[in-house]
Every structure is written in C-alpha cells, then in structure tokens.
Amino acid sequence: MSKNKNNQPIWSARINKVSSNLFKKVGGSLSIDKRLFSEDIEASIIHVEMLFKQKIINFKIKNKIVWGLNRIKNEIIKKKFPFDEKLEDIHMNIEKRLFDLIGEEAGYIHTARSRNDQVITDFKIWLKKANNIITKNLDITINNILKNANKNIETIMPGFTHLKNAQPVSFAHYLLAYVEMFSRDKKRFINNLENINENPLGVAALTGTSFKIDRFYTTKKLKFKKPTKNSIDTVSDRDFVIDFLYSCSACAIHISRIAEEFIIWNSDAFKLINLNDKIVTGSSIMPQKKNPDPLEYLRGKTGVIFGNLFSMLTILKGLPLSYFKDLQDDKEIVFKSFDQLKNSLIILNDILKNFSVDKKRMLELAENGFLTATDLADYMVKELNYPFRKAYLQTAKIINFAEKNKKKLTELKIDEINKIEPKLTAEVLKIFDLKHSINSKTSYGGTSFENIKKMIRSYKKNH
Ligand code: ARG
C-alpha cells in the first residue's frame, strides 16, 4: 500500500489526476459520516471474523485487523485520530489508518466487501439505535401528557371544531388525543425496524461476491434478522431512509399541532393555560411581553423536518440502479432530522412540565356558545321520540331565542322553552349542565370522566 503513504486515494493507481479542488472539498462526506465510526468498526470486525470462519483469511491476519480496528476506535473516542478530509469518508479514513498501524495485511479487510454494502450496514446499525432513542423520548412525552391528563380529568373546557366552541369536553380527554398521536408515532418507528433489520453486508458492490462468505453469520452477529435478498436492490435501496424521515415528519406534525394549540390557549385572547417563565422569552422593546418562543420553535422546525423528507424523496426519484454518489447525502439528511426531532421532543417535554391550566377560565369559556345544543337535540330524540332532524330544528329555534335575549342556555326558563317546544318539561334543564353533558358521553372513546379514568389506566399499562 505504498501509494497510500502520502495520503493518496486508494484509486490513485488508476486515476492519475487529483479531483478538482472544490470537488475534493465538497464531494467528501467525512464531516458527516464520522458519526458512524463505531458502527463501521463493529461491522468490520464481524466481517473479518466471518472471513476467518470461512477460511478466506487466516487467524493471524484476522487478529491483527481486529486489534487495529479496536485501537482506531479508541483513538477516535480519545480524539487522537488523524482524520484526513482528503480521504473522502469515514470508511476510507479507518482503512488508511489500519494500514498505518498494521501494514500491508490491512488490505485483507476489504475482501468480499464494497463501500456500497459497508455504508448501508453502518447506517442501518445506527438507525436501529436512533429509532430506539426516538421511541424512548416518545415514551417520556406520553408519560408527561398522562400526568397532565390525570390532574385534569374533571377540568371542563370547550371542545372546538373550526376553532368555534362545539361541545364540552374534559381537558384530559383533549390531552389524551395527543397520547394517541404519539403512540402511533412510536408504532411507526418500531414498524420501521422490520426493513432496517435486513442485513446488507456481503452484497458487495452490486452483484454479490465469488468468495464463499456467510451472510447468515454476519446477520446474526450484527443482530439483524435476515440478509437482504437481492444485491442490486440492496445497494440502491433507501426505502428505510424514507420510512425514517416520514416517521419523523409525522411525529413533527403532531408536535407542531400541540405547539399550536398551546400557543392559542396561551394567547391573551384565550388565556386557557399559562406558560411559566422557564418556557417563555421576552421582547427587546415591549417590557410586558412573555412570548411562547419555544412553542413557535417547535412549530417552525417541523418545516425543516419535512424539507429533509422531500430532499430524500427527490434524490431517489428516477435514480437508476444501483449505487450513485447522489445517495451519499442520505446520512446528512437523516442525522439532521434525527437531531431536530430529538431536540423537539426534549423541548416539548420541558413545556409539558412547565405550564398551568386556568380551570376557571376554561369553564367560563365553555359556558358560552351554547355548547350543550347537541345534548338538547339528543334529549328530544330520546324523550319525545322526534326524528333527529326535527329535534335539531326545534333546538336551533331555542338557541335563536336565547341568543336574541342574550341568555345562556342555563338561564332559560321552562316557560320560555315551552313557547317553542311545548312538549318539553322542566326536567330538560339538567341537559344544559356541562358536567352532565360530558358524563353522558359514555360511548367507547367518548369524553365521560369514567371513560377517561379507564383510558388513563390502560395507557399507563400499555404504551
Ligand atoms: N461515502 C459514500 C456514501 O456515503 C460511500 C459509498 C461510496 N461508494 C462508491 N461507490 N463511491 O455514499
């Protein structure tokens, strides 16, 4: 490997002009993929152990390579590794250093392997861990939401459609909607593991190899579930990357939705919740301001996470098989989405621990806007045997009367109601009670306090 002494690329024996200066600078990926160093070393060790088991390399060489790789790992951890941008990526940097440490025999490491399968192997090992980290953070989020829900089972607020008061709802029920969303996100990340768990190592450049390798051995040792089935597809496939980026995007949507709700509820017009000083920032000119910047940050960063998904989709569109340099960008994109989503979840968790609910104000808002109108229509269907449409019409007339006379439904007298609907008795008045309304929603998945208590118990057990 004398050519390599001056840090020349491996291919300098064949390509005798150096790449254009700018390309040399921007075409490499070391600054990005050095993050894969421990996965690269882990996979290389298993690769050479397999080569030895298959009698492709001897015991002494295998041991030398493993020794060198472990030493390199230590050097990188201790920040003593001589990274060289000119060597393009982490894989070539590690290989070059192995030559420095053990000499010519380092060259056996790349037997029956290409960077094309090497890089995806590293990436998939990394992604397994990344999925795990995200699902753990999602667990924390779900727990924080459950804690808030538990404290607010009997907190009554208006449920909205079109951001107009719709029907009374428990604040806990509202929060549990987000438990559902984040649980689906978790499931999505876990489901992604099925494709990630197919081992690419051993497909080499694109057609497989004539060496008698054992891909089932590396699969087991690297804790994959099975080897990939088609060598060309393997080096070209980045579906597992899109899955991850989409999962990040869906999760970011949910984060942005709860962020937006909190922004609205915290606004001076709504005042349903209060953010404590840990999660607000001030204004440089208006001394009175306490702005919900962290929530806006969460909402904004969703755009960045979507952008990453679109970058990858666009890179893959129309790309012929098999490996192309275009694919190198997959790692930067994924690392960015992972870092961003992880940060967003941590910030969201901070927010979930640092806000308070204005229960009085929530109730006040729920008392306005005729939220029990549907309950009244339902009551007429049940008690007077009216078709729902007739009950709806009679209710609308009663609402019109209340609105015209500036009365809440709870302020109506039975005589006033009877002018519009003579068949109703004073018993109807209980229908306008918000708590009564909520507790009548006993259908599975509905907002009654009892349902919510059961749901919280089951979430605590099962998420
Ligand atoms: N740094 C490259 C990447 O991440 C490694 C694969 C290189 N393969 C090749 N045939 N040039 O995609």
mmCIF file of C-alpha atoms and ligand atoms in Angstrom, residues 11 27-29 33 88-91 114-116 119 238 323-331, ligand 1:
data_model
loop_
_atom_site.group_PDB
_atom_site.id
_atom_site.type_symbol
_atom_site.label_atom_id
_atom_site.label_comp_id
_atom_site.label_asym_id
_atom_site.label_seq_id
_atom_site.Cartn_x
_atom_site.Cartn_y
_atom_site.Cartn_z
ATOM 1 C CA TRP A 11 -7.733 4.688 -6.629
ATOM 2 C CA GLY A 27 -17.562 15.884 -2.510
ATOM 3 C CA GLY A 28 -16.402 14.103 0.609
ATOM 4 C CA SER A 29 -18.621 13.199 3.498
ATOM 5 C CA ASP A 33 -20.275 10.247 8.359
ATOM 6 C CA GLU A 88 -13.366 11.243 1.424
ATOM 7 C CA ASP A 89 -15.258 9.459 4.152
ATOM 8 C CA ILE A 90 -15.043 7.640 7.473
ATOM 9 C CA HIS A 91 -14.625 4.258 5.777
ATOM 10 C CA SER A 114 -17.544 -2.794 -1.072
ATOM 11 C CA ARG A 115 -18.167 0.578 0.470
ATOM 12 C CA ASN A 116 -21.614 0.260 -1.079
ATOM 13 C CA VAL A 119 -22.025 2.150 4.260
ATOM 14 C CA ARG A 238 -33.046 3.768 0.621
ATOM 15 C CA TYR A 323 -25.223 2.926 -6.319
ATOM 16 C CA PHE A 324 -24.703 6.568 -7.236
ATOM 17 C CA LYS A 325 -22.963 9.374 -5.432
ATOM 18 C CA ASP A 326 -26.356 11.058 -5.083
ATOM 19 C CA LEU A 327 -27.079 8.599 -2.291
ATOM 20 C CA GLN A 328 -24.260 9.912 -0.131
ATOM 21 C CA ASP A 329 -26.492 12.746 1.064
ATOM 22 C CA ASP A 330 -28.824 10.326 2.817
ATOM 23 C CA LYS A 331 -26.809 10.456 6.013
HETATM 24 N N1 ARG B 1 -19.295 7.957 1.225
HETATM 25 C C1 ARG B 1 -20.046 7.121 0.310
HETATM 26 C C2 ARG B 1 -21.538 7.255 0.669
HETATM 27 O O1 ARG B 1 -21.808 7.594 1.763
HETATM 28 C C3 ARG B 1 -19.651 5.707 0.465
HETATM 29 C C4 ARG B 1 -20.025 4.849 -0.693
HETATM 30 C C5 ARG B 1 -19.069 5.036 -1.766
HETATM 31 N N2 ARG B 1 -19.254 4.146 -2.850
HETATM 32 C C6 ARG B 1 -18.797 4.438 -4.058
HETATM 33 N N3 ARG B 1 -19.039 3.571 -4.975
HETATM 34 N N4 ARG B 1 -18.237 5.603 -4.320
HETATM 35 O O2 ARG B 1 -22.387 7.039 -0.124
#
